[in-house]
Structures are given as C-alpha cells and as structure tokens.
C-alpha positions as CSV (number, residue, x, y, z in Angstrom):
1,K,77.5,153.8,-67.4
2,S,80.1,151.0,-66.3
3,L,80.2,147.8,-67.1
4,P,79.2,146.3,-63.9
5,E,75.8,148.3,-63.8
6,E,75.0,147.3,-67.5
7,S,75.5,143.4,-65.8
8,H,72.8,144.6,-64.0
9,L,70.5,145.6,-65.3
10,A,71.0,143.1,-67.7
11,N,70.3,140.6,-65.2
12,N,67.1,142.1,-64.0
13,D,65.6,141.9,-66.8
14,D,66.3,138.1,-67.4
15,V,64.5,137.9,-63.7
16,E,61.2,139.8,-64.6
17,M,61.1,138.0,-68.7
18,A,61.2,134.8,-67.0
19,A,58.6,135.5,-64.3
20,S,56.5,136.6,-67.4
21,L,56.7,133.8,-68.9
22,D,56.2,130.8,-65.6
23,K,53.1,133.6,-65.2
24,G,52.0,132.6,-69.1
25,N,53.2,129.1,-68.4
26,D,50.7,128.7,-65.3
27,A,47.7,129.9,-66.9
28,M,48.4,127.6,-69.9
29,T,48.0,125.3,-67.7
30,I,45.4,126.1,-65.9
31,M,43.2,126.5,-69.4
32,L,44.6,123.1,-70.7
33,Q,43.6,121.1,-67.6
34,E,39.9,123.1,-67.0
35,P,38.7,120.7,-71.1
36,F,40.5,118.3,-68.9
37,H,38.1,117.5,-66.0
38,R,34.8,118.8,-68.1
39,G,35.7,115.7,-70.0
40,Q,36.3,113.2,-66.9
41,N,33.6,114.9,-65.2
42,L,31.3,114.3,-68.5
43,N,32.7,110.6,-68.7
44,N,32.5,109.3,-65.5
45,G,28.3,110.6,-65.9
46,M,28.4,108.9,-68.9
47,Q,29.6,105.2,-67.6
48,N,26.9,106.0,-64.7
49,I,24.1,106.7,-67.0
50,G,25.8,102.8,-69.0
51,K,25.7,101.3,-65.7
52,D,21.9,102.2,-65.0
53,A,20.6,102.1,-68.2
54,F,23.2,97.8,-67.6
55,S,21.0,97.4,-64.5
56,V,17.8,98.0,-66.0
57,N,18.3,95.8,-69.0
58,Q,19.8,93.1,-66.4
59,R,16.2,93.3,-64.0
60,E,14.2,93.3,-67.5
61,I,16.3,90.3,-68.6
62,E,15.7,88.6,-65.7
63,A,11.8,88.9,-65.3
64,H,11.5,88.0,-68.8
65,Q,13.3,84.6,-67.5
66,V,10.8,84.2,-64.6
67,N,8.1,85.4,-67.0
68,L,9.4,82.1,-69.3
69,Q,9.0,79.3,-66.5
70,H,5.3,80.3,-66.6
71,L,4.5,78.9,-70.6
72,C,4.8,76.0,-72.5
73,R,7.6,75.8,-74.6
74,I,6.0,74.0,-77.0
75,C,2.5,75.6,-77.8
76,G,3.4,78.7,-76.1
77,G,0.1,78.7,-73.2
78,S,0.3,79.6,-70.0
79,L,1.0,77.2,-67.5
80,K,-0.7,79.3,-64.4
81,N,-4.5,78.6,-66.2
82,G,-3.9,75.7,-68.3
83,L,-6.8,72.9,-67.9
84,Y,-5.1,70.5,-66.0
85,K,-2.1,72.7,-64.3
86,R,0.6,70.2,-64.0
87,S,3.7,70.5,-66.3
88,H,6.8,69.0,-67.8
89,P,10.6,69.5,-67.7
90,V,11.7,69.5,-71.6
91,H,15.3,68.1,-70.1
92,G,14.4,65.9,-68.4
93,P,13.5,62.3,-68.2
94,V,10.3,60.4,-69.5
95,D,7.7,59.9,-66.8
96,D,6.9,55.8,-65.4
97,E,3.7,57.1,-67.4
98,M,4.9,57.1,-70.4
99,Q,7.6,54.9,-70.2
100,A,5.3,51.8,-69.3
101,L,3.3,53.4,-73.1
102,L,6.4,53.4,-74.7
103,R,7.6,50.0,-73.5
104,K,4.8,48.3,-74.7
105,K,5.7,49.9,-78.2
106,E,8.6,48.8,-78.0
107,R,9.8,52.3,-78.6
108,K,13.6,53.0,-76.7
109,A,13.5,57.0,-76.3
110,T,13.8,57.8,-72.8
111,S,14.1,61.1,-72.2
112,W,12.0,63.6,-73.4
113,P,14.1,65.9,-75.8
114,D,13.9,62.9,-78.3
115,L,10.4,62.3,-78.4
116,L,9.7,65.9,-78.7
117,N,11.9,66.1,-82.0
118,K,9.7,63.4,-82.8
119,V,6.6,64.5,-82.4
120,F,6.2,68.1,-83.5
121,K,10.1,68.3,-85.2
122,V,11.2,70.9,-82.3
123,D,14.9,70.3,-81.3
124,V,15.0,71.5,-77.7
125,R,18.4,70.3,-76.8
126,G,20.0,73.2,-77.9
127,D,17.5,75.5,-75.9
128,M,19.0,78.7,-73.8
129,D,17.2,80.2,-70.1
130,T,17.2,83.3,-71.7
131,I,15.3,82.9,-74.4
132,H,13.4,79.4,-74.2
133,P,10.8,77.9,-71.1
134,T,12.3,75.0,-69.8
135,N,8.8,73.2,-69.2
136,F,5.9,72.3,-71.3
137,C,2.0,72.0,-70.7
138,H,0.2,68.4,-70.2
139,N,-1.8,69.0,-73.3
140,C,1.6,68.7,-75.0
141,W,2.0,65.8,-73.2
142,S,-1.7,64.2,-74.1
143,V,-0.6,65.4,-77.7
144,V,2.7,63.1,-76.7
145,Q,0.4,60.4,-75.6
146,R,-1.7,59.8,-78.3
147,K,0.8,59.6,-80.9
148,F,2.2,56.7,-79.1
149,S,-1.3,55.0,-77.8
150,S,-3.9,53.7,-79.9
151,V,-6.6,54.6,-77.6
152,P,-8.6,57.7,-79.1
153,C,-9.0,60.6,-76.7
154,E,-9.9,64.5,-77.4
155,V,-6.6,66.1,-77.1
156,Y,-6.1,68.4,-79.7
157,F,-2.8,70.9,-80.5
158,P,-3.7,74.2,-80.3
159,R,-1.5,75.8,-82.8
160,K,-0.2,75.6,-86.1
161,G,3.1,75.1,-85.7
162,T,4.9,75.2,-82.4
163,M,6.0,78.7,-80.8
164,E,9.0,80.3,-82.0
165,W,11.0,82.0,-79.0
166,H,13.6,85.1,-79.7
167,P,15.3,86.8,-77.2
168,H,13.8,89.6,-74.5
169,S,13.2,93.3,-76.4
170,T,11.5,96.2,-76.0
171,C,8.1,95.2,-78.0
172,C,8.4,91.6,-76.3
173,E,5.6,89.3,-76.1
174,V,6.9,87.3,-73.7
175,C,6.2,89.8,-71.0
176,G,3.5,91.5,-72.1
177,T,1.0,88.4,-71.9
178,S,2.9,86.0,-69.8
179,S,-0.2,85.1,-67.5
180,H,-2.5,84.2,-70.6
181,G,-0.2,82.5,-73.2
182,I,0.5,84.1,-76.1
183,K,-1.5,85.2,-78.3
184,R,-2.4,83.0,-81.5
185,K,-3.3,84.5,-84.9
186,K,-6.6,84.0,-85.6
187,Q,-7.5,81.8,-88.8
188,D,-9.3,82.1,-91.5
189,P,-12.9,81.1,-91.6
190,S,-13.5,77.8,-94.0
191,P,-15.6,78.9,-96.7
192,Q,-18.9,76.6,-96.0
193,G,-19.8,74.2,-99.5
194,G,-23.5,74.7,-101.3
195,K,-27.0,73.1,-99.6
196,K,-27.4,70.8,-102.0
197,A,-24.1,68.7,-100.9
198,R,-24.8,69.4,-97.2
199,I,-27.9,67.7,-97.5
200,I,-26.3,65.1,-99.8
201,A,-23.9,64.9,-96.4
202,E,-26.0,64.3,-94.1
203,R,-28.2,62.3,-95.8
204,A,-25.4,59.9,-96.1
205,R,-24.6,60.4,-92.8
206,R,-27.5,58.6,-92.3
207,I,-27.4,55.6,-94.5
208,M,-23.7,54.5,-93.1
209,Y,-25.4,55.2,-89.3
210,A,-28.4,53.3,-89.8
211,R,-25.8,50.1,-90.9
212,S,-23.5,50.6,-88.6
213,Q,-26.3,50.3,-85.6
214,K,-27.4,47.1,-87.7
215,Q,-23.8,45.6,-87.7
216,V,-23.7,46.9,-83.9
217,N,-26.9,44.8,-82.7
218,S,-25.8,41.7,-84.6
219,K,-22.3,42.0,-83.2
220,N,-24.4,42.3,-79.9
221,I,-26.3,39.5,-80.1
222,M,-23.2,36.6,-81.9
223,K,-21.2,37.9,-78.5
224,K,-24.6,36.6,-76.0
225,V,-25.0,33.9,-78.6
226,T,-20.8,32.5,-77.8
227,N,-21.3,34.1,-74.1
228,C,-16.9,33.2,-74.6
229,K,-16.2,35.8,-71.8
230,K,-14.6,33.7,-69.6
231,I,-12.8,31.4,-71.3
232,H,-11.4,33.4,-74.1
233,L,-8.7,35.6,-73.7
234,S,-9.4,39.8,-74.3
235,T,-6.7,41.7,-76.9
236,K,-5.6,44.0,-73.5
237,M,-4.3,41.1,-72.4
238,L,-1.5,41.7,-74.8
239,T,1.9,42.8,-73.7
240,V,2.7,44.9,-77.2
241,D,-0.2,47.4,-78.6
242,Y,0.4,45.9,-81.9
243,P,-1.4,47.9,-84.9
244,A,-5.1,47.9,-85.3
245,D,-4.8,45.3,-88.1
246,F,-2.5,43.7,-87.3
247,V,-4.7,42.5,-83.4
248,K,-7.9,42.3,-86.0
249,S,-5.8,39.9,-87.7
250,I,-5.7,37.2,-85.0
251,S,-8.4,38.2,-83.5
252,C,-12.0,36.6,-83.6
253,Q,-15.0,38.6,-85.5
254,I,-17.4,37.1,-83.4
255,C,-16.7,37.9,-79.8
256,E,-13.9,39.7,-81.0
257,H,-11.4,38.2,-78.5
258,I,-7.5,36.4,-79.4
259,L,-7.9,34.0,-81.1
260,A,-8.8,30.2,-79.2
261,D,-8.2,27.0,-81.6
262,P,-8.8,28.8,-84.3
263,V,-11.0,28.0,-87.8
264,E,-10.5,28.9,-91.0
265,T,-14.3,29.3,-93.5
266,T,-14.4,28.7,-97.5
267,C,-14.6,32.7,-97.7
268,K,-11.1,32.7,-95.6
269,H,-12.5,34.5,-92.4
270,L,-11.1,32.9,-89.0
271,F,-13.0,32.4,-85.5
272,C,-12.9,30.7,-82.9
273,R,-13.8,26.9,-83.2
274,L,-16.8,27.2,-80.1
275,C,-17.4,30.4,-81.9
276,I,-18.5,29.8,-85.3
277,L,-19.7,26.6,-84.4
278,K,-22.6,28.4,-81.8
279,C,-23.4,30.3,-84.4
280,L,-24.2,28.3,-87.4
281,K,-26.5,26.8,-84.7
282,V,-28.4,29.3,-84.2
283,I,-28.4,32.1,-86.7
284,G,-27.6,29.5,-89.3
285,S,-26.0,28.4,-92.5
286,Y,-23.9,31.4,-93.3
287,C,-20.2,33.4,-92.4
288,P,-21.6,35.7,-89.4
289,S,-18.6,38.4,-91.4
290,C,-20.0,38.1,-95.2
291,R,-23.4,36.5,-95.1
292,Y,-21.5,33.1,-97.7
293,P,-23.1,30.2,-97.0
294,C,-20.9,28.1,-94.7
295,F,-21.6,24.4,-93.0
296,P,-19.4,23.2,-90.6
297,T,-18.1,20.5,-92.2
298,D,-16.3,23.7,-94.2
299,L,-13.9,24.5,-91.7
300,V,-11.0,24.4,-92.0
301,D,-7.4,24.6,-89.9
302,P,-5.4,28.1,-90.5
303,V,-1.8,27.9,-92.3
304,K,1.0,26.6,-90.2
305,S,3.2,29.7,-90.7
306,F,-0.2,31.7,-89.3
307,L,-0.4,29.2,-86.3
308,N,2.9,29.9,-85.3
309,I,2.9,33.6,-85.3
310,L,-0.6,33.1,-82.8
311,N,1.2,30.8,-80.8
312,A,4.5,33.2,-80.5
313,L,2.2,36.2,-79.5
314,A,2.8,37.9,-75.5
315,V,0.2,38.0,-73.1
316,R,0.1,38.5,-68.6
317,C,-1.3,36.3,-67.3
318,P,-5.3,37.3,-66.7
319,V,-4.5,35.1,-62.8
320,K,-4.6,37.7,-59.5
321,N,-1.7,38.7,-58.2
322,C,0.7,37.1,-61.4
323,Q,2.3,39.6,-63.6
324,E,3.3,36.8,-65.5
325,E,3.8,37.1,-69.6
326,I,4.4,33.7,-71.1
327,T,3.5,33.1,-75.4
328,L,0.1,31.9,-76.2
329,G,1.1,28.7,-77.1
330,K,2.1,28.3,-73.4
331,Y,-1.1,29.5,-72.0
332,S,-3.3,26.4,-71.4
333,R,0.1,24.6,-69.4
334,H,0.8,27.7,-67.6
335,L,-2.7,28.2,-66.5
336,S,-3.3,24.6,-65.7
337,S,-0.5,25.1,-63.2
338,H,-2.6,27.9,-61.1
339,K,-5.6,24.8,-61.0
340,E,-3.1,22.5,-59.8
341,K,-2.2,24.9,-56.7
342,K,-5.6,26.3,-56.2
343,E,-6.4,22.4,-55.6
344,K,-3.3,22.0,-53.5
345,G,-4.2,25.1,-51.7
346,K,-7.3,23.4,-50.8
C-alpha cells in the first residue's frame, strides 16, 4: 500500500476511537448523574420532613404557651376553675388595695416581683413566656395579703412549695392538665397519737376554753361598766399597722382603746384613768388584770418617755369627711376645732 492510503486508514481508526471514547464518557456522566439526582431528591424529602416537624413542634409550643396563661405562676392551680376566678400579673405593679396595706405597714415594695420574692422566695424577673405563666391566682394574692396583715383569715397555700416550670416536652404536665391545674403529689397521712394522749389533750382544751370564757365574760362586764366607746379612740384609728404586742401595750386593758390620760397601778398595769376609777368603784379594790389589791390612791402617772411615745402616735381623725392624720398629743385640740366649726355653722 502506498503512504497516502496508510495515512488515510490511520485517520479513520483515530476517528472511530474518538467516537467510542465520547460514547463511553457520555455513559459515565449519565451513570454519575443518576446517584446525584437521587441524593438531591432524598435531601429535598428530608428537608420537607424537617419543615413539617418544625411546624408541628412550633404549634405545640404555641399551644403550650396558651395553656400556661390559664395556670398560676406560684401554685400551678387553674385560673379558670379557681374559687375567686381572679388573676394578677406577675410583672405588673401592685394593686391599690395591696399598696394601701403596704403603706400602713411602712413597706416600700411597689411591684409584684419584689413581693413574690419576699413571700414565696421566687424570683420571677428571669421568667420566659414559653416556660413560665405570666399571672398568679387570687388565692396566692391572699397569702401575700395575710403576710403583711395582722387580720386573721382562713387562707392556705395549696402546695408544700412553689411550682417548678420546665420547657415543653413529649410528657408535658402543663398541656395535659391545663384545665384542672397541675396535679399535686399526695401527702402522707400524719401518724395519730394514742387514745390516752387524745383524752388528755381534749380535757386540757376544755379547761382552757372554760377559763377563756370566764375572762371574756369579765371583760364584757367591765366594758359595759366603763361605756367609753364614744369618748376614747379605737386602735383601728392608728395610721400604721403596728405589731399586736405594741398595740396591746398602748391600749387600756379594760376598754381596749388607746390609752387616754393613762395611769399605772402598783402591779405595773396601764389603764385609762376614767376606766380604772369606774371599775374600782363597781367591782372592788383590785386590779382588773391580775386581781392584785389596788386603790385609787395607788394610781400614778407612767414615765415621761412612755408618754412621749404615746403622744407621738399618728391617728386618723374619726370625724366624718375629715381624713387628716394628727398626733395623739394634738388630737384634743384638733377635735375642739371641729366643735368650734360646728357651733359657728349653727
């Protein structure tokens, strides 16, 4: 064969080889693209599942947050089924009734977080809306009121301790019991004493009750004898809610009003002068408190330091439409000014 023919055949072989290589490359690219598309479809499916799970989880959290709004932040009770059906904001300012009580107690707290921290030892400043309720029930409000008030009331805290709140989970107590409040743990019954101990306790209770009834009856008799309700000030007119022992120390032990022209007996008991003189005349010459012998000549004025404390007490004027606060030492002068105005008006 001549050289041109050989070169022509060689060129044909090269063309055929290049074509076969191109076909192989195309097959390889197709084979490589197939798993890529499969992986991309799988990723898209996983992303769709993740989005659905996220949306479901988000809906559950929103429902959990709605359920929290119906529960008390402190005790976990239901605000819907509560006895009072009233609620108070955890982070809000103190209401007017509580503010008046705090002012009387000379306390400076003005917001609920401060009061809740003092009474229940719960710090609500770092609360999250997705975990913690934002309101507390009126029963817990009454517990706070009882803490700062000397008036006895039948209010109890329904749990041993305050509620511990946790984020939403698959076994969430909040979402399952939002309408009835979170279920409390059963308390172990207290062990009962023996029969003999109960009999002794009951007997002692009866004796104490009989003695207290005698004391009450004698006090009622002495109050009827003195009959000073219209001329002596009640302890309720004090502008500050002092401790019970202090109020007792500045009160007459016969009429239980604020001491007026106080006198002291030999046995160191304090009475209004008018009250003790009437009682000594009617019931006999002995102290109404301890039955120690006492005569009108034994009565003396208390020490000056006690009289200074007594006269410095702030009281509210009992005259209608007059809410002025004055010291006890200036009360008689203030009352006489009302009488003068009344006489001028006539």
